[in-house]
mmCIF file of C-alpha atoms and ligand atoms in Angstrom:
data_model
loop_
_atom_site.group_PDB
_atom_site.id
_atom_site.type_symbol
_atom_site.label_atom_id
_atom_site.label_comp_id
_atom_site.label_asym_id
_atom_site.label_seq_id
_atom_site.Cartn_x
_atom_site.Cartn_y
_atom_site.Cartn_z
ATOM 1 C CA MET G 10 161.212 184.482 276.686
ATOM 2 C CA ARG G 11 161.211 183.864 280.390
ATOM 3 C CA ALA G 12 158.833 180.978 279.903
ATOM 4 C CA ALA G 13 161.076 179.503 277.231
ATOM 5 C CA GLN G 14 164.075 179.714 279.509
ATOM 6 C CA SER G 15 162.363 177.971 282.385
ATOM 7 C CA LYS G 16 161.143 175.263 280.014
ATOM 8 C CA LEU G 17 164.708 174.679 278.891
ATOM 9 C CA GLN G 18 165.907 174.629 282.472
ATOM 10 C CA ARG G 19 163.258 172.091 283.377
ATOM 11 C CA LEU G 20 164.248 169.986 280.386
ATOM 12 C CA LEU G 21 167.874 170.081 281.486
ATOM 13 C CA VAL G 22 166.874 168.904 284.948
ATOM 14 C CA PHE G 23 164.882 166.025 283.426
ATOM 15 C CA MET G 24 167.726 165.103 281.128
ATOM 16 C CA GLY G 25 170.153 165.114 283.986
ATOM 17 C CA SER G 26 168.014 163.214 286.430
ATOM 18 C CA ALA G 27 166.386 160.573 284.293
ATOM 19 C CA ALA G 28 168.693 157.701 283.486
ATOM 20 C CA LEU G 29 167.441 156.082 280.309
ATOM 21 C CA PHE G 30 169.011 152.890 279.168
ATOM 22 C CA LEU G 31 168.602 150.847 276.079
ATOM 23 C CA SER G 32 168.029 147.208 276.506
ATOM 24 C CA SER G 33 168.972 144.633 273.942
ATOM 25 C CA CYS G 34 166.006 142.425 274.784
ATOM 26 C CA GLN G 35 164.624 140.510 271.854
ATOM 27 C CA THR G 36 161.780 138.076 271.961
ATOM 28 C CA ARG G 37 162.984 134.806 270.558
ATOM 29 C CA GLN G 38 160.375 132.415 271.755
ATOM 30 C CA SER G 39 156.659 132.592 271.270
ATOM 31 C CA GLU G 40 154.303 132.430 274.213
ATOM 32 C CA VAL G 41 153.371 128.981 275.405
ATOM 33 C CA ALA G 42 149.723 128.011 275.569
ATOM 34 C CA ASP G 43 149.195 128.901 279.199
ATOM 35 C CA PRO G 44 152.264 130.500 280.805
ATOM 36 C CA VAL G 45 150.555 130.916 284.173
ATOM 37 C CA GLU G 46 150.192 127.215 284.580
ATOM 38 C CA THR G 47 153.433 126.104 283.040
ATOM 39 C CA ALA G 48 155.490 129.087 284.142
ATOM 40 C CA VAL G 49 157.676 128.721 281.078
ATOM 41 C CA ALA G 50 158.836 132.214 280.291
ATOM 42 C CA PRO G 51 159.643 133.795 276.972
ATOM 43 C CA GLU G 52 163.352 134.094 276.506
ATOM 44 C CA LEU G 53 164.595 137.553 275.966
ATOM 45 C CA GLY G 54 168.251 136.601 276.210
ATOM 46 C CA VAL G 55 169.390 139.311 278.612
ATOM 47 C CA GLU G 56 172.447 138.782 280.757
ATOM 48 C CA PRO G 57 171.873 139.536 284.446
ATOM 49 C CA ASN G 58 174.315 142.417 284.541
ATOM 50 C CA GLN G 59 173.887 143.663 281.027
ATOM 51 C CA MET G 60 171.777 146.685 281.953
ATOM 52 C CA LYS G 61 174.691 148.254 283.823
ATOM 53 C CA SER G 62 176.975 148.217 280.823
ATOM 54 C CA VAL G 63 174.669 149.550 278.101
ATOM 55 C CA GLU G 64 175.044 153.055 276.784
ATOM 56 C CA PRO G 65 172.790 155.846 278.073
ATOM 57 C CA VAL G 66 170.310 156.941 275.426
ATOM 58 C CA SER G 67 170.408 160.581 276.280
ATOM 59 C CA GLY G 68 172.367 163.110 278.238
ATOM 60 C CA PRO G 69 172.875 166.847 278.229
ATOM 61 C CA VAL G 70 174.292 166.567 274.713
ATOM 62 C CA ALA G 71 170.963 165.332 273.429
ATOM 63 C CA ILE G 72 169.294 168.759 273.602
ATOM 64 C CA VAL G 73 171.598 170.086 270.887
ATOM 65 C CA PRO G 74 169.455 170.067 267.723
ATOM 66 C CA LEU G 75 170.197 166.949 265.736
ATOM 67 C CA VAL G 76 170.705 166.768 262.010
ATOM 68 C CA LYS G 77 167.316 166.656 260.343
ATOM 69 C CA SER G 78 166.455 163.522 258.423
ATOM 70 C CA LYS G 79 166.256 163.861 254.647
ATOM 71 C CA LYS G 80 162.498 163.635 254.599
ATOM 72 C CA PRO G 81 161.213 165.593 257.584
ATOM 73 C CA THR G 82 158.080 164.192 259.154
ATOM 74 C CA PRO G 83 155.157 166.603 258.879
ATOM 75 C CA LYS G 84 154.500 167.970 262.343
ATOM 76 C CA ALA G 85 150.756 167.527 261.973
ATOM 77 C CA ALA G 86 150.877 163.784 261.351
ATOM 78 C CA GLY G 87 151.832 160.489 262.911
ATOM 79 C CA ILE G 88 153.481 160.543 266.322
ATOM 80 C CA PHE G 89 153.541 164.363 266.280
ATOM 81 C CA LYS G 90 149.779 164.453 266.047
ATOM 82 C CA GLN G 91 149.433 161.754 268.695
ATOM 83 C CA ALA G 92 151.715 163.604 271.106
ATOM 84 C CA ASP G 93 149.936 166.860 270.365
ATOM 85 C CA GLN G 94 146.657 165.320 271.463
ATOM 86 C CA LEU G 95 148.251 164.751 274.864
ATOM 87 C CA GLY G 96 149.995 168.118 275.028
ATOM 88 C CA ALA G 97 153.352 166.323 274.838
ATOM 89 C CA ARG G 98 156.563 167.261 273.027
ATOM 90 C CA VAL G 99 158.244 165.050 270.429
ATOM 91 C CA THR G 100 161.958 165.025 269.685
ATOM 92 C CA GLU G 101 163.424 162.851 266.935
ATOM 93 C CA LYS G 102 166.797 162.049 268.417
ATOM 94 C CA GLY G 103 168.347 160.251 265.469
ATOM 95 C CA ASP G 104 169.375 156.606 265.136
ATOM 96 C CA GLY G 105 165.710 155.678 265.099
ATOM 97 C CA VAL G 106 165.042 156.943 268.612
ATOM 98 C CA TRP G 107 162.108 159.224 269.405
ATOM 99 C CA LEU G 108 161.453 160.939 272.714
ATOM 100 C CA ILE G 109 157.992 162.055 273.823
ATOM 101 C CA GLU G 110 157.830 164.152 276.960
ATOM 102 C CA LYS G 111 155.154 165.536 279.183
ATOM 103 C CA GLY G 112 155.837 166.850 282.672
ATOM 104 C CA GLU G 113 158.014 164.350 284.466
ATOM 105 C CA ARG G 114 157.179 161.485 282.104
ATOM 106 C CA ARG G 115 159.603 160.610 279.304
ATOM 107 C CA PHE G 116 158.546 157.964 276.816
ATOM 108 C CA GLU G 117 161.162 156.706 274.412
ATOM 109 C CA LEU G 118 160.368 154.822 271.220
ATOM 110 C CA ARG G 119 162.600 152.993 268.792
ATOM 111 C CA GLU G 120 161.650 152.631 265.154
ATOM 112 C CA GLN G 121 160.684 149.078 264.123
ATOM 113 C CA SER G 122 160.656 147.953 267.758
ATOM 114 C CA ARG G 123 157.978 146.905 270.232
ATOM 115 C CA GLN G 124 160.149 147.948 273.104
ATOM 116 C CA ALA G 125 159.687 151.394 274.620
ATOM 117 C CA ILE G 126 161.064 152.959 277.789
ATOM 118 C CA LEU G 127 159.043 155.002 280.262
ATOM 119 C CA ASN G 128 161.278 156.940 282.681
ATOM 120 C CA GLY G 129 163.827 154.130 282.565
ATOM 121 C CA THR G 130 161.325 151.244 282.799
ATOM 122 C CA VAL G 131 160.887 148.907 279.825
ATOM 123 C CA VAL G 132 157.371 148.826 278.357
ATOM 124 C CA TYR G 133 156.293 146.506 275.534
ATOM 125 C CA LEU G 134 154.081 147.962 272.823
ATOM 126 C CA ASN G 135 151.257 145.965 271.288
ATOM 127 C CA GLU G 136 152.694 146.630 267.828
ATOM 128 C CA VAL G 137 156.056 147.782 266.472
ATOM 129 C CA PHE G 138 156.581 151.528 266.221
ATOM 130 C CA ALA G 139 156.635 151.855 262.448
ATOM 131 C CA GLU G 140 155.725 154.081 259.539
ATOM 132 C CA LYS G 141 152.027 154.254 258.774
ATOM 133 C CA GLU G 142 150.960 156.192 255.697
ATOM 134 C CA GLY G 143 154.368 157.833 255.474
ATOM 135 C CA ASN G 144 154.779 158.866 259.106
ATOM 136 C CA PHE G 145 156.008 157.083 262.195
ATOM 137 C CA ALA G 146 153.070 156.512 264.489
ATOM 138 C CA LEU G 147 151.869 154.305 267.299
ATOM 139 C CA SER G 148 148.998 151.925 266.634
ATOM 140 C CA ASP G 149 145.619 153.109 267.913
ATOM 141 C CA SER G 150 145.831 150.541 270.694
ATOM 142 C CA ASP G 151 149.299 151.653 271.786
ATOM 143 C CA PHE G 152 148.235 155.278 271.704
ATOM 144 C CA GLU G 153 145.136 154.588 273.767
ATOM 145 C CA ASN G 154 146.413 151.968 276.171
ATOM 146 C CA THR G 155 150.101 152.802 276.509
ATOM 147 C CA LEU G 156 151.064 156.337 275.494
ATOM 148 C CA CYS G 157 147.988 157.952 277.091
ATOM 149 C CA PRO G 158 148.379 156.382 280.554
ATOM 150 C CA ALA G 159 152.186 156.652 280.300
ATOM 151 C CA LEU G 160 152.210 160.427 279.745
ATOM 152 C CA ASP G 161 148.892 161.317 281.317
ATOM 153 C CA PRO G 162 148.584 159.020 284.353
ATOM 154 C CA PRO G 163 144.930 158.338 285.140
ATOM 155 C CA GLU G 164 143.490 159.366 288.473
ATOM 156 C CA ILE G 165 143.659 156.347 290.717
ATOM 157 C CA VAL G 166 140.070 155.476 291.554
ATOM 158 C CA LEU G 167 139.561 152.233 293.469
ATOM 159 C CA ARG G 168 136.512 150.590 294.912
ATOM 160 C CA SER G 169 138.228 149.767 298.198
ATOM 161 C CA LYS G 170 141.605 149.667 299.895
ATOM 162 C CA THR G 171 141.498 145.892 300.148
ATOM 163 C CA VAL G 172 144.437 144.077 298.561
ATOM 164 C CA ALA G 173 143.930 140.667 296.954
ATOM 165 C CA ILE G 174 147.159 138.665 296.784
ATOM 166 C CA ASP G 175 147.285 135.557 294.637
ATOM 167 C CA PRO G 176 150.097 133.082 295.366
ATOM 168 C CA GLY G 177 150.367 131.281 292.017
ATOM 169 C CA HIS G 178 149.937 127.489 291.688
ATOM 170 C CA GLY G 179 149.702 125.264 294.813
ATOM 171 C CA GLY G 180 148.824 121.714 295.793
ATOM 172 C CA ALA G 181 149.369 119.282 292.928
ATOM 173 C CA GLU G 182 150.615 122.106 290.697
ATOM 174 C CA PRO G 183 154.156 123.092 291.749
ATOM 175 C CA GLY G 184 154.781 125.658 288.994
ATOM 176 C CA SER G 185 158.471 126.144 288.168
ATOM 177 C CA VAL G 186 160.919 123.804 289.850
ATOM 178 C CA ASN G 187 164.620 123.997 290.637
ATOM 179 C CA ARG G 188 165.590 120.405 291.381
ATOM 180 C CA SER G 189 169.181 121.034 292.414
ATOM 181 C CA LEU G 190 168.056 123.506 295.069
ATOM 182 C CA SER G 191 164.887 121.509 295.828
ATOM 183 C CA ILE G 192 162.669 124.562 295.519
ATOM 184 C CA LEU G 193 159.163 124.756 294.120
ATOM 185 C CA GLU G 194 157.596 127.911 292.769
ATOM 186 C CA LYS G 195 154.309 127.328 294.621
ATOM 187 C CA ASP G 196 156.127 127.502 297.987
ATOM 188 C CA LEU G 197 158.020 130.676 297.087
ATOM 189 C CA ASN G 198 154.839 132.327 295.797
ATOM 190 C CA LEU G 199 153.095 131.595 299.086
ATOM 191 C CA ASP G 200 156.079 132.716 301.154
ATOM 192 C CA VAL G 201 156.281 136.107 299.394
ATOM 193 C CA SER G 202 152.491 136.503 299.559
ATOM 194 C CA LEU G 203 152.381 135.846 303.324
ATOM 195 C CA ARG G 204 155.216 138.324 303.887
ATOM 196 C CA LEU G 205 153.374 140.911 301.781
ATOM 197 C CA GLN G 206 150.110 140.207 303.621
ATOM 198 C CA LYS G 207 151.782 140.923 306.975
ATOM 199 C CA MET G 208 153.308 144.185 305.725
ATOM 200 C CA MET G 209 150.091 145.452 304.151
ATOM 201 C CA GLU G 210 148.100 144.608 307.276
ATOM 202 C CA GLU G 211 150.673 146.427 309.386
ATOM 203 C CA ASN G 212 150.152 149.405 307.066
ATOM 204 C CA GLY G 213 146.452 149.285 307.923
ATOM 205 C CA PHE G 214 145.024 147.614 304.816
ATOM 206 C CA LYS G 215 142.645 144.692 304.585
ATOM 207 C CA VAL G 216 144.247 141.768 302.762
ATOM 208 C CA VAL G 217 142.724 138.687 301.151
ATOM 209 C CA LEU G 218 144.778 135.784 299.800
ATOM 210 C CA THR G 219 143.437 133.395 297.189
ATOM 211 C CA ARG G 220 145.111 130.602 299.144
ATOM 212 C CA TYR G 221 146.704 130.572 302.596
ATOM 213 C CA ASN G 222 148.297 127.148 302.374
ATOM 214 C CA ASP G 223 149.527 124.561 299.912
ATOM 215 C CA ARG G 224 146.372 123.860 297.944
ATOM 216 C CA LEU G 225 145.363 124.279 294.326
ATOM 217 C CA VAL G 226 142.751 126.940 293.617
ATOM 218 C CA PRO G 227 141.300 126.961 290.067
ATOM 219 C CA LEU G 228 142.374 130.036 288.080
ATOM 220 C CA GLU G 229 138.807 131.302 287.587
ATOM 221 C CA ASP G 230 138.182 131.080 291.339
ATOM 222 C CA ARG G 231 141.141 133.349 292.074
ATOM 223 C CA SER G 232 139.687 136.407 290.369
ATOM 224 C CA GLN G 233 136.281 135.583 291.904
ATOM 225 C CA ILE G 234 137.817 135.593 295.402
ATOM 226 C CA ALA G 235 139.148 139.101 294.687
ATOM 227 C CA ASN G 236 135.806 140.249 293.257
ATOM 228 C CA ARG G 237 133.769 138.840 296.142
ATOM 229 C CA SER G 238 136.140 140.548 298.588
ATOM 230 C CA ASN G 239 135.507 143.886 296.856
ATOM 231 C CA ALA G 240 139.277 144.133 296.356
ATOM 232 C CA GLY G 241 140.736 147.449 295.215
ATOM 233 C CA VAL G 242 143.836 145.893 293.645
ATOM 234 C CA PHE G 243 144.907 142.353 292.699
ATOM 235 C CA VAL G 244 148.470 141.057 292.560
ATOM 236 C CA SER G 245 149.385 137.565 291.392
ATOM 237 C CA ILE G 246 152.822 136.387 292.551
ATOM 238 C CA HIS G 247 154.879 133.989 290.401
ATOM 239 C CA PHE G 248 158.445 132.945 289.705
ATOM 240 C CA ASN G 249 159.708 132.103 286.244
ATOM 241 C CA ALA G 250 161.681 129.344 284.579
ATOM 242 C CA ALA G 251 163.027 129.120 281.043
ATOM 243 C CA LEU G 252 164.873 126.682 278.827
ATOM 244 C CA ASN G 253 167.377 129.442 278.199
ATOM 245 C CA LYS G 254 169.502 129.286 281.354
ATOM 246 C CA GLU G 255 170.670 132.855 280.770
ATOM 247 C CA ALA G 256 167.175 134.314 281.202
ATOM 248 C CA SER G 257 166.825 136.313 284.391
ATOM 249 C CA GLY G 258 165.032 139.306 285.833
ATOM 250 C CA VAL G 259 161.609 140.577 286.750
ATOM 251 C CA GLU G 260 158.593 141.189 284.507
ATOM 252 C CA THR G 261 155.077 142.437 285.111
ATOM 253 C CA TYR G 262 152.105 141.282 283.053
ATOM 254 C CA LEU G 263 148.909 143.224 282.429
ATOM 255 C CA LEU G 264 145.793 141.907 280.705
ATOM 256 C CA THR G 265 146.126 142.503 276.950
ATOM 257 C CA PRO G 266 143.700 145.221 275.785
ATOM 258 C CA LYS G 267 140.988 144.439 273.228
ATOM 259 C CA ASN G 268 142.134 144.134 269.592
ATOM 260 C CA SER G 269 145.775 144.018 270.663
ATOM 261 C CA ALA G 270 148.533 141.454 270.506
ATOM 262 C CA SER G 271 149.996 139.989 273.671
ATOM 263 C CA SER G 272 153.698 140.707 274.170
ATOM 264 C CA ASN G 273 154.779 137.238 273.124
ATOM 265 C CA ASP G 274 152.514 137.087 270.065
ATOM 266 C CA ASP G 275 153.572 138.258 266.648
ATOM 267 C CA VAL G 276 150.093 138.845 265.333
ATOM 268 C CA ILE G 277 147.564 141.419 266.403
ATOM 269 C CA GLY G 278 144.829 139.765 268.402
ATOM 270 C CA SER G 279 142.050 141.492 266.513
ATOM 271 C CA SER G 280 139.548 138.748 267.171
ATOM 272 C CA GLU G 281 140.040 138.808 270.929
ATOM 273 C CA PRO G 282 137.083 140.251 272.771
ATOM 274 C CA SER G 283 137.191 142.635 275.667
ATOM 275 C CA TYR G 284 137.119 141.062 279.113
ATOM 276 C CA ARG G 285 135.854 142.438 282.386
ATOM 277 C CA GLY G 286 139.476 143.019 283.370
ATOM 278 C CA ASN G 287 139.874 145.373 280.386
ATOM 279 C CA GLN G 288 137.638 147.945 282.067
ATOM 280 C CA THR G 289 140.687 148.983 284.078
ATOM 281 C CA ASP G 290 143.264 148.954 281.233
ATOM 282 C CA LEU G 291 144.529 152.469 282.023
ATOM 283 C CA LEU G 292 144.775 151.844 285.759
ATOM 284 C CA ASN G 293 146.370 148.456 285.090
ATOM 285 C CA PHE G 294 149.121 150.279 283.228
ATOM 286 C CA GLU G 295 149.758 152.822 285.990
ATOM 287 C CA LEU G 296 149.745 150.072 288.617
ATOM 288 C CA GLY G 297 152.112 147.957 286.513
ATOM 289 C CA TYR G 298 154.458 150.869 285.902
ATOM 290 C CA ARG G 299 154.704 151.763 289.574
ATOM 291 C CA VAL G 300 155.197 148.168 290.706
ATOM 292 C CA GLN G 301 157.712 147.184 288.010
ATOM 293 C CA SER G 302 159.826 150.369 288.257
ATOM 294 C CA ARG G 303 159.983 150.045 292.028
ATOM 295 C CA LEU G 304 160.918 146.342 291.876
ATOM 296 C CA ILE G 305 163.770 147.011 289.459
ATOM 297 C CA ALA G 306 165.065 149.901 291.557
ATOM 298 C CA ASP G 307 164.802 148.017 294.857
ATOM 299 C CA LEU G 308 166.034 144.599 293.748
ATOM 300 C CA GLN G 309 168.518 145.622 291.031
ATOM 301 C CA ARG G 310 167.375 142.832 288.727
ATOM 302 C CA VAL G 311 167.203 142.811 284.933
ATOM 303 C CA ASP G 312 164.174 144.811 283.792
ATOM 304 C CA ARG G 313 162.228 142.457 281.526
ATOM 305 C CA GLY G 314 159.523 145.043 281.228
ATOM 306 C CA ILE G 315 155.805 145.597 281.473
ATOM 307 C CA LYS G 316 154.147 143.072 279.182
ATOM 308 C CA LYS G 317 150.674 142.025 278.137
ATOM 309 C CA ALA G 318 149.072 138.604 278.202
ATOM 310 C CA ARG G 319 145.535 137.240 278.371
ATOM 311 C CA PHE G 320 146.128 135.313 281.558
ATOM 312 C CA LYS G 321 143.001 133.656 282.852
ATOM 313 C CA VAL G 322 143.618 134.946 286.350
ATOM 314 C CA LEU G 323 143.414 138.565 285.099
ATOM 315 C CA LYS G 324 140.498 138.283 282.643
ATOM 316 C CA ASP G 325 137.548 138.525 285.006
ATOM 317 C CA LEU G 326 138.888 140.963 287.584
ATOM 318 C CA GLU G 327 136.678 143.854 288.640
ATOM 319 C CA CYS G 328 139.654 145.843 289.934
ATOM 320 C CA PRO G 329 143.062 146.774 288.504
ATOM 321 C CA GLY G 330 145.364 143.793 288.579
ATOM 322 C CA LEU G 331 148.698 142.410 287.471
ATOM 323 C CA LEU G 332 150.803 139.281 287.503
ATOM 324 C CA ILE G 333 154.442 139.545 288.508
ATOM 325 C CA GLU G 334 157.135 137.065 287.529
ATOM 326 C CA CYS G 335 159.561 137.806 290.362
ATOM 327 C CA GLY G 336 162.675 136.077 288.988
ATOM 328 C CA PHE G 337 163.981 132.894 287.359
ATOM 329 C CA LEU G 338 164.334 129.621 289.218
ATOM 330 C CA SER G 339 166.232 128.330 286.176
ATOM 331 C CA HIS G 340 169.043 130.887 286.466
ATOM 332 C CA GLY G 341 172.273 129.786 288.154
ATOM 333 C CA LYS G 342 172.661 132.951 290.218
ATOM 334 C CA GLU G 343 169.117 134.258 290.534
ATOM 335 C CA ALA G 344 167.645 131.002 291.890
ATOM 336 C CA PRO G 345 169.973 130.813 294.937
ATOM 337 C CA LEU G 346 169.192 134.487 295.567
ATOM 338 C CA ILE G 347 165.440 133.845 295.451
ATOM 339 C CA ASN G 348 166.021 130.909 297.783
ATOM 340 C CA THR G 349 167.147 133.276 300.566
ATOM 341 C CA PRO G 350 164.491 134.618 302.988
ATOM 342 C CA LEU G 351 166.239 138.001 302.852
ATOM 343 C CA TYR G 352 165.634 138.376 299.119
ATOM 344 C CA ARG G 353 162.003 137.358 299.453
ATOM 345 C CA GLN G 354 161.586 139.831 302.299
ATOM 346 C CA LYS G 355 163.042 142.599 300.105
ATOM 347 C CA LEU G 356 160.739 141.565 297.301
ATOM 348 C CA ALA G 357 157.693 141.763 299.579
ATOM 349 C CA GLU G 358 158.878 145.107 300.952
ATOM 350 C CA SER G 359 159.189 146.532 297.466
ATOM 351 C CA LEU G 360 155.672 145.358 296.570
ATOM 352 C CA SER G 361 154.374 146.692 299.862
ATOM 353 C CA HIS G 362 155.849 150.132 299.135
ATOM 354 C CA SER G 363 154.372 150.462 295.664
ATOM 355 C CA LEU G 364 150.973 149.032 296.638
ATOM 356 C CA THR G 365 150.789 151.254 299.711
ATOM 357 C CA SER G 366 151.569 154.351 297.639
ATOM 358 C CA ILE G 367 148.854 153.391 295.133
ATOM 359 C CA LEU G 368 146.278 152.765 297.852
ATOM 360 C CA MET G 369 147.204 155.930 299.751
ATOM 361 C CA THR G 370 146.845 158.141 296.660
ATOM 362 C CA GLY G 371 143.760 156.331 295.384
ATOM 363 C CA ARG G 372 140.281 157.820 295.666
ATOM 364 C CA ILE G 373 137.813 155.247 296.914
ATOM 365 C CA VAL G 374 134.486 154.950 295.140
ATOM 366 C CA SER G 375 132.075 152.467 296.609
ATOM 367 C CA SER G 376 130.590 149.951 294.200
ATOM 368 C CA ASP G 377 127.850 148.777 296.549
ATOM 369 C CA GLN G 378 124.970 149.969 294.360
HETATM 370 ZN ZN1 LIG K 2 153.925 130.563 287.972
#
């Protein structure tokens, strides 16, 4: 009885403290052939300030038992079984919303959607959350590569505390361009990377950049620079542009796991092999979650979520890595903001905070053998 009470109290604290918001993001444009090179972003059609006005998903009211659906889902199947494997609790909240909780992690799913929310941060599933054999369930890939690391964060084991920073594009390849402001993505990427380098070095970490000036480094060389440097983490810095002038916000890309669809693909990539970078799928997720949630909190930008793509720069990494699209140069208000040194300093500070916390909590295992 006492245990039940304290569980309820803890739940109330979580409910009160965690602000969960629904986003109305919808993918409307398929992924271009090589988004890293072209920097053309998928359009999710989110207004810059829309997140502030959406309705909270849950509140204290939500713990009142909801009306059971007509056909109750057997507790031993589907998402119930998947959550049970992780020691997590499932609540069907009605209106197609499911909540899965373990400790301080709250993972919210929406029926027929690829968009989930982990403690307030948007996460894209590899497949829609839909009925399979009569019960709502996550795909095997989403269970393994998303729900597991989301609710049961992996121990952070790194091979070193060296940070590899990759300023996207360079030289003849400008990346995204804002002509009216005369700004090129390659310059902004380098500027943020150099600021981040300084901060991480001041925090006592070794830092390697894939380029230190305005030159083009082939994509495959970038991951090799990180590997040769025995890097513990890899961060590729980019800025976005889209045909949809309304698109804005920050998104973090992880390498798509084996047999999974990338976030901007409609089909499951079953024929895609596993890459070297997939060895750290679980750590990639934890790294991505920490970086993206911190960026959204610090910069107050639209949360475009944690996504998956088979970017060349991530495929051959021997350490956890991610690619961050730090904002849209095509957006009327976001581009001038990005153009200020103050914003770029804040961006680097946010990255420095999350990377430092990851490196400080990480256990280092030498890979010299
Ligand atoms: Zn780019």
